[in-house]
Amino acid sequence: MTMVQEKGRNDLRVAIIGGGFGLRVQVPIIHCHPKMKVSSISTMKRHQIPNELMSGEHRPAHYHNWMEMLDQEEIDLLFVSSIPIHHFDMVKYAIKKGIHVVCEKPFMINSEESKQLLTLSNYYNIKVVVDFEWRYLPIRQKVKKIIQNGGIGKILHFDYHISSPGYQNLRSMKKGWMGERNKFGGMLGALGSHMIDCMKWLTNDEIETMNSYLFTHVPEGGGEMRDADDAFFLHGKLKNHTSFSLQLLSGINHGFGSELKIYGHLGTIRLSNDNNLFWGKINEELKQVFIQTDEKIPSHLSNEASAYYPAFYPFIEKVYEYITLNTFDEDLPTIIDGHENQTVLDRILFK
């Protein structure tokens, strides 16, 4: 039994490792959940806990050493939001301590690590979830329903391209570990892992053959040299005879956002920038599909946290149900999805 089951508790005591995305986005949104309490946070010494989190009666304990936090605090759920090279040690330690985990992506450095953790989580009966939260964005949920209901028939081609105007920032600003390939920096891990997961999730299929190419358009900037990719190109075929193309460009001066196009033998879906959805059947024009949602974004959240809220909040709600009620939602990305995603990244990085 886990600590939550033993104590018969409904509230989850949540800990966070990571002072960047974890503090800016995850903690404020988790605070919005009525049954989840951020009880402890571990960050590097340069990070400061925001004042709004340290005020009030239930402010979280702050550690600079994540092992001390896991040893000393009573924790039900750990969010691992550190840089990827530390994920394996942190998740492994948490599993052995009997703590459930939500881990950021890229999940691990390689599939050997993810395979070890998959075995370990099964042995200790610990739930590990990977933070592919964009599955829960309402407009993407609608895309999946259209596909599941036969709205475009058999998928012929899956096309997902992203371009963002990052050239000037790459030339002028430091990227740190994000520019270092040996620390799993680069856009393949940052966004490519999400794109690969999106394809697997929506097509319910696996990659059979693939050609891949990573490229660095801006290898020098901000006083540092970089060898991590700022562009990638993935093309191939899925097992059910669907072709695919995944592409990202960030070292350019003009970007055109995100375009997801799914071509089926009975129709076509187009999703632009995750906020404009179009769907058309055979011999019909594409028509816009509007999504109704009652979920209101809390006004106190920052712009960055607000952008993640529509996907991240329903994601953590499903995580809560999975851990406390043992109710599993079919869209929840588990450690199995993390391992399968890692095997695809291995095929690209270690070919």
Coordinates of C-alpha atoms in Angstrom, one line a residue:
M1 CA 0.0 0.0 0.0
T2 CA 1.1 3.6 -0.6
M3 CA 1.0 6.3 2.0
V4 CA -2.2 7.7 0.7
Q5 CA -4.0 4.4 0.9
E6 CA -2.6 3.5 4.3
K7 CA -3.7 6.8 5.9
G8 CA -7.1 6.9 4.1
R9 CA -6.4 10.5 3.1
N10 CA -8.1 12.4 0.3
D11 CA -5.7 15.3 0.2
L12 CA -2.4 14.8 -1.6
R13 CA 0.8 16.2 -0.1
V14 CA 2.8 17.4 -3.1
A15 CA 6.5 18.1 -3.4
I16 CA 8.2 19.8 -6.3
I17 CA 11.8 19.5 -7.5
G18 CA 12.7 22.3 -9.8
G19 CA 12.9 26.1 -9.5
G20 CA 12.0 27.0 -13.1
F21 CA 8.9 25.6 -14.7
G22 CA 8.0 23.9 -11.5
L23 CA 7.8 27.2 -9.6
R24 CA 6.5 29.4 -12.4
V25 CA 3.8 27.1 -13.7
Q26 CA 3.2 23.9 -11.8
V27 CA 3.0 25.2 -8.3
P28 CA 0.5 28.0 -8.9
I29 CA -1.8 25.7 -10.8
I30 CA -1.5 22.9 -8.3
H31 CA -2.5 25.5 -5.6
C32 CA -5.8 25.9 -7.5
H33 CA -6.7 22.2 -6.9
P34 CA -8.8 21.8 -3.7
K35 CA -7.4 18.4 -2.8
M36 CA -3.7 19.0 -3.6
K37 CA -1.3 20.8 -1.3
V38 CA 2.2 21.8 -2.2
S39 CA 3.9 21.0 1.1
S40 CA 7.6 21.1 0.1
I41 CA 9.8 22.4 -2.7
S42 CA 13.4 21.7 -3.6
T43 CA 15.3 24.3 -5.7
M44 CA 18.9 25.2 -6.4
K45 CA 20.2 28.0 -4.2
R46 CA 19.8 30.7 -6.9
H47 CA 16.0 30.2 -6.9
Q48 CA 13.8 32.0 -4.5
I49 CA 10.3 30.8 -3.6
P50 CA 7.8 33.5 -4.7
N51 CA 6.4 35.6 -1.9
E52 CA 2.8 34.6 -2.5
L53 CA 3.8 31.0 -1.8
M54 CA 5.6 31.8 1.4
S55 CA 2.9 33.8 3.0
G56 CA -0.1 32.4 4.8
E57 CA -0.5 29.5 7.2
H58 CA 0.4 26.6 4.9
R59 CA 3.6 27.7 3.2
P60 CA 5.8 24.9 1.8
A61 CA 9.1 23.8 3.3
H62 CA 12.0 24.9 1.2
Y63 CA 15.0 22.6 0.6
H64 CA 18.1 23.0 -1.5
N65 CA 18.9 19.3 -1.4
W66 CA 16.2 17.2 -2.9
M67 CA 17.3 14.0 -1.1
E68 CA 16.8 15.7 2.2
M69 CA 13.3 16.7 1.2
L70 CA 12.4 13.2 0.2
D71 CA 13.9 11.8 3.4
Q72 CA 12.4 14.3 5.8
E73 CA 9.0 15.2 4.4
E74 CA 5.8 13.1 4.3
I75 CA 5.1 13.2 0.5
D76 CA 2.4 11.5 -1.5
L77 CA 3.2 12.8 -4.9
L78 CA 6.5 14.2 -6.3
F79 CA 6.7 16.4 -9.4
V80 CA 10.2 16.1 -10.9
S81 CA 10.8 19.2 -13.0
S82 CA 14.6 19.4 -12.9
I83 CA 16.9 19.2 -15.9
P84 CA 16.7 15.8 -17.7
I85 CA 20.1 14.4 -16.7
H86 CA 18.8 14.2 -13.0
H87 CA 15.5 12.6 -13.7
F88 CA 16.6 9.0 -13.4
D89 CA 18.2 9.4 -9.9
M90 CA 15.2 11.5 -8.6
V91 CA 12.5 9.2 -9.9
K92 CA 14.3 6.1 -8.8
Y93 CA 14.8 7.5 -5.3
A94 CA 11.2 8.5 -5.0
I95 CA 9.9 5.1 -6.2
K96 CA 12.0 3.3 -3.5
K97 CA 10.6 5.7 -0.9
G98 CA 7.1 4.7 -1.9
I99 CA 6.3 8.1 -3.5
H100 CA 4.2 8.5 -6.6
V101 CA 5.8 10.6 -9.3
V102 CA 4.9 13.0 -12.2
C103 CA 8.0 13.5 -14.2
E104 CA 8.7 16.2 -16.8
K105 CA 9.8 15.3 -20.3
P106 CA 12.1 14.3 -21.9
F107 CA 11.5 11.5 -19.4
M108 CA 15.0 10.1 -19.3
I109 CA 18.3 10.3 -21.1
N110 CA 17.9 7.0 -22.8
S111 CA 15.5 4.0 -22.9
E112 CA 17.8 1.9 -20.7
E113 CA 17.0 4.3 -17.8
S114 CA 13.3 4.3 -18.6
K115 CA 13.2 0.5 -18.8
Q116 CA 14.8 0.2 -15.4
L117 CA 12.3 2.6 -13.8
L118 CA 9.4 0.8 -15.5
T119 CA 10.6 -2.5 -13.9
L120 CA 11.2 -0.7 -10.5
S121 CA 7.8 1.0 -10.5
N122 CA 6.0 -2.3 -11.1
Y123 CA 8.0 -4.0 -8.3
Y124 CA 7.2 -1.3 -5.8
N125 CA 3.7 -0.8 -7.1
I126 CA 4.3 3.0 -7.5
K127 CA 2.5 5.0 -10.1
V128 CA 4.6 7.1 -12.4
V129 CA 3.1 9.6 -14.8
V130 CA 4.8 11.6 -17.5
D131 CA 3.9 15.2 -18.0
F132 CA 2.5 15.1 -21.6
E133 CA -0.3 17.4 -20.3
W134 CA -1.2 18.7 -23.7
R135 CA -3.3 15.6 -24.3
Y136 CA -5.9 17.2 -22.0
L137 CA -6.2 20.5 -23.9
P138 CA -9.9 20.6 -24.7
I139 CA -9.4 21.3 -28.4
R140 CA -7.1 18.3 -28.6
Q141 CA -9.6 16.2 -26.8
K142 CA -12.1 17.2 -29.5
V143 CA -9.6 16.1 -32.2
K144 CA -9.3 12.7 -30.6
K145 CA -13.1 12.3 -30.4
I146 CA -13.5 13.2 -34.1
I147 CA -10.9 10.5 -35.0
Q148 CA -12.4 7.9 -32.6
N149 CA -15.9 8.5 -34.0
G150 CA -14.7 7.8 -37.5
G151 CA -14.9 11.4 -38.6
I152 CA -11.9 11.1 -41.0
G153 CA -11.8 7.4 -41.4
K154 CA -8.4 5.6 -41.7
I155 CA -5.6 8.0 -41.2
L156 CA -3.4 8.3 -44.3
H157 CA -0.9 11.0 -43.2
F158 CA -0.1 12.8 -40.0
D159 CA 1.6 16.2 -40.4
Y160 CA 2.8 18.3 -37.5
H161 CA 5.0 21.3 -38.1
I162 CA 6.1 24.1 -35.7
S163 CA 8.1 27.2 -36.5
S164 CA 8.9 30.0 -34.0
P165 CA 11.0 33.1 -34.5
G166 CA 13.8 32.5 -32.1
Y167 CA 16.8 33.5 -34.1
Q168 CA 17.5 36.8 -32.3
N169 CA 17.1 35.3 -28.9
L170 CA 19.4 32.5 -29.8
R171 CA 22.0 35.0 -31.0
S172 CA 21.9 37.2 -27.9
M173 CA 20.9 35.1 -24.9
K174 CA 22.5 32.2 -23.0
K175 CA 20.6 28.9 -23.2
G176 CA 22.7 27.1 -20.6
W177 CA 22.0 23.3 -20.5
M178 CA 19.3 23.7 -23.2
G179 CA 22.1 24.3 -25.7
E180 CA 24.1 21.2 -24.6
R181 CA 23.4 17.9 -26.3
N182 CA 25.0 15.8 -23.5
K183 CA 22.6 17.3 -21.0
F184 CA 19.6 16.5 -23.3
G185 CA 19.1 20.1 -24.3
G186 CA 17.6 21.0 -27.6
M187 CA 14.2 21.2 -29.1
L188 CA 13.8 17.5 -29.8
G189 CA 13.6 16.8 -26.1
A190 CA 11.7 20.0 -25.2
L191 CA 9.0 19.9 -27.9
G192 CA 9.8 16.9 -30.1
S193 CA 8.9 14.5 -27.3
H194 CA 5.5 16.2 -27.0
M195 CA 5.0 16.0 -30.8
I196 CA 5.9 12.3 -30.9
D197 CA 3.5 11.6 -28.0
C198 CA 0.8 13.6 -29.7
M199 CA 1.1 11.4 -32.8
K200 CA 1.2 8.2 -30.9
W201 CA -1.8 9.2 -28.8
L202 CA -4.0 10.5 -31.7
T203 CA -3.2 7.7 -34.1
N204 CA -3.0 4.9 -31.5
D205 CA -0.1 3.6 -33.6
E206 CA 3.6 3.0 -33.4
I207 CA 6.5 4.1 -35.6
E208 CA 7.7 1.4 -38.0
T209 CA 10.2 3.2 -40.2
M210 CA 11.7 6.7 -39.7
N211 CA 14.3 9.0 -41.2
S212 CA 15.5 11.8 -38.9
Y213 CA 17.8 14.8 -39.0
L214 CA 18.7 17.2 -36.2
F215 CA 20.2 20.6 -37.1
T216 CA 21.6 23.6 -35.2
H217 CA 21.1 26.8 -37.2
V218 CA 22.5 29.0 -34.4
P219 CA 25.5 27.2 -32.9
E220 CA 26.9 30.3 -31.2
G221 CA 25.2 33.1 -29.2
G222 CA 25.1 34.8 -25.8
G223 CA 28.8 34.1 -25.4
E224 CA 28.4 30.3 -25.6
M225 CA 28.8 27.5 -28.1
R226 CA 25.9 25.1 -28.6
D227 CA 25.6 21.6 -30.1
A228 CA 22.0 20.8 -29.2
D229 CA 19.4 21.0 -32.0
D230 CA 17.3 24.0 -32.6
A231 CA 15.6 22.3 -35.6
F232 CA 14.6 18.7 -36.4
F233 CA 13.0 16.8 -39.2
L234 CA 11.3 13.4 -38.7
H235 CA 9.6 11.5 -41.5
G236 CA 8.4 7.9 -41.8
K237 CA 5.7 5.4 -41.6
L238 CA 3.5 4.0 -38.8
K239 CA 2.7 0.3 -38.5
N240 CA -0.8 0.8 -39.8
H241 CA 0.5 2.3 -43.1
T242 CA 0.2 5.9 -42.1
S243 CA 2.9 8.3 -43.3
F244 CA 4.0 11.1 -41.0
S245 CA 6.1 14.3 -41.0
L246 CA 7.2 16.1 -37.8
Q247 CA 9.2 19.2 -38.1
L248 CA 10.3 22.1 -35.9
L249 CA 12.3 25.3 -36.7
S250 CA 13.3 27.7 -33.9
G251 CA 16.5 29.4 -35.2
I252 CA 14.6 31.6 -37.7
N253 CA 13.4 35.2 -37.9
H254 CA 9.8 34.6 -38.7
G255 CA 7.6 31.8 -37.4
F256 CA 4.2 30.6 -38.4
G257 CA 3.2 28.8 -35.2
S258 CA 1.9 25.3 -34.9
E259 CA 0.1 23.4 -37.7
L260 CA -1.3 19.9 -37.1
K261 CA -3.0 18.3 -40.1
I262 CA -4.4 14.8 -40.1
Y263 CA -5.5 13.4 -43.4
G264 CA -7.9 10.4 -43.5
H265 CA -9.6 8.5 -46.3
L266 CA -13.0 10.0 -45.2
G267 CA -11.9 13.6 -44.3
T268 CA -9.3 15.9 -42.9
I269 CA -8.6 17.7 -39.6
R270 CA -6.5 20.9 -39.3
L271 CA -5.5 22.4 -35.9
S272 CA -3.8 25.8 -36.0
N273 CA -1.9 27.1 -33.0
D274 CA -4.0 24.8 -30.7
N275 CA -6.9 27.3 -30.9
N276 CA -8.5 27.0 -34.3
L277 CA -9.9 23.6 -35.3
F278 CA -11.2 22.8 -38.8
W279 CA -12.8 19.5 -40.0
G280 CA -14.1 18.5 -43.3
K281 CA -15.5 15.3 -44.8
I282 CA -15.2 13.9 -48.4
N283 CA -16.1 16.6 -51.0
E284 CA -16.8 19.2 -48.3
E285 CA -14.9 22.3 -47.4
L286 CA -13.2 22.4 -44.0
K287 CA -15.4 24.1 -41.4
Q288 CA -14.4 25.5 -38.1
V289 CA -15.3 23.5 -35.0
F290 CA -15.9 25.6 -31.9
I291 CA -15.1 24.2 -28.4
Q292 CA -17.3 25.0 -25.4
T293 CA -15.6 24.8 -22.0
D294 CA -16.9 25.9 -18.6
E295 CA -13.4 26.0 -17.2
K296 CA -12.3 29.5 -16.2
I297 CA -8.7 30.4 -15.8
P298 CA -8.1 31.9 -12.3
S299 CA -7.3 35.6 -12.7
H300 CA -4.4 35.6 -10.2
L301 CA -2.2 33.3 -12.4
S302 CA 0.6 34.7 -14.5
N303 CA 0.4 34.8 -18.3
E304 CA 2.7 31.8 -18.5
A305 CA 0.7 29.7 -16.0
S306 CA -2.6 30.8 -17.6
A307 CA -1.3 29.5 -20.9
Y308 CA -0.7 26.0 -19.4
Y309 CA -3.8 26.0 -17.2
P310 CA -6.4 24.6 -19.7
A311 CA -4.3 21.5 -20.2
F312 CA -2.4 21.2 -16.9
Y313 CA -5.3 21.5 -14.6
P314 CA -7.4 18.6 -16.1
F315 CA -4.2 16.7 -16.2
I316 CA -3.5 17.0 -12.5
E317 CA -7.2 16.2 -11.8
K318 CA -6.7 12.8 -13.6
V319 CA -3.5 12.3 -11.7
Y320 CA -5.3 12.9 -8.4
E321 CA -8.0 10.4 -9.3
Y322 CA -5.4 7.8 -10.4
I323 CA -3.5 8.0 -7.2
T324 CA -6.3 8.4 -4.6
L325 CA -9.1 6.5 -6.2
N326 CA -7.0 4.1 -8.5
T327 CA -9.2 5.4 -11.3
F328 CA -7.3 5.3 -14.6
D329 CA -8.2 7.7 -17.4
E330 CA -7.3 6.2 -20.8
D331 CA -5.6 9.5 -21.9
L332 CA -3.3 9.7 -18.8
P333 CA 0.3 9.3 -20.0
T334 CA 2.0 6.7 -17.7
I335 CA 5.6 5.5 -17.4
I336 CA 4.8 3.0 -20.2
D337 CA 4.2 6.0 -22.6
G338 CA 7.3 7.6 -21.2
H339 CA 9.4 4.5 -22.0
E340 CA 7.9 4.1 -25.5
N341 CA 8.6 7.8 -26.2
Q342 CA 12.2 7.3 -25.0
T343 CA 12.7 4.5 -27.4
V344 CA 11.8 6.8 -30.3
L345 CA 14.1 9.5 -29.1
D346 CA 16.9 6.8 -28.8
R347 CA 16.3 5.9 -32.5
I348 CA 16.9 9.5 -33.4
L349 CA 19.8 10.4 -31.1
F350 CA 21.8 7.2 -31.2
K351 CA 21.3 6.0 -34.8

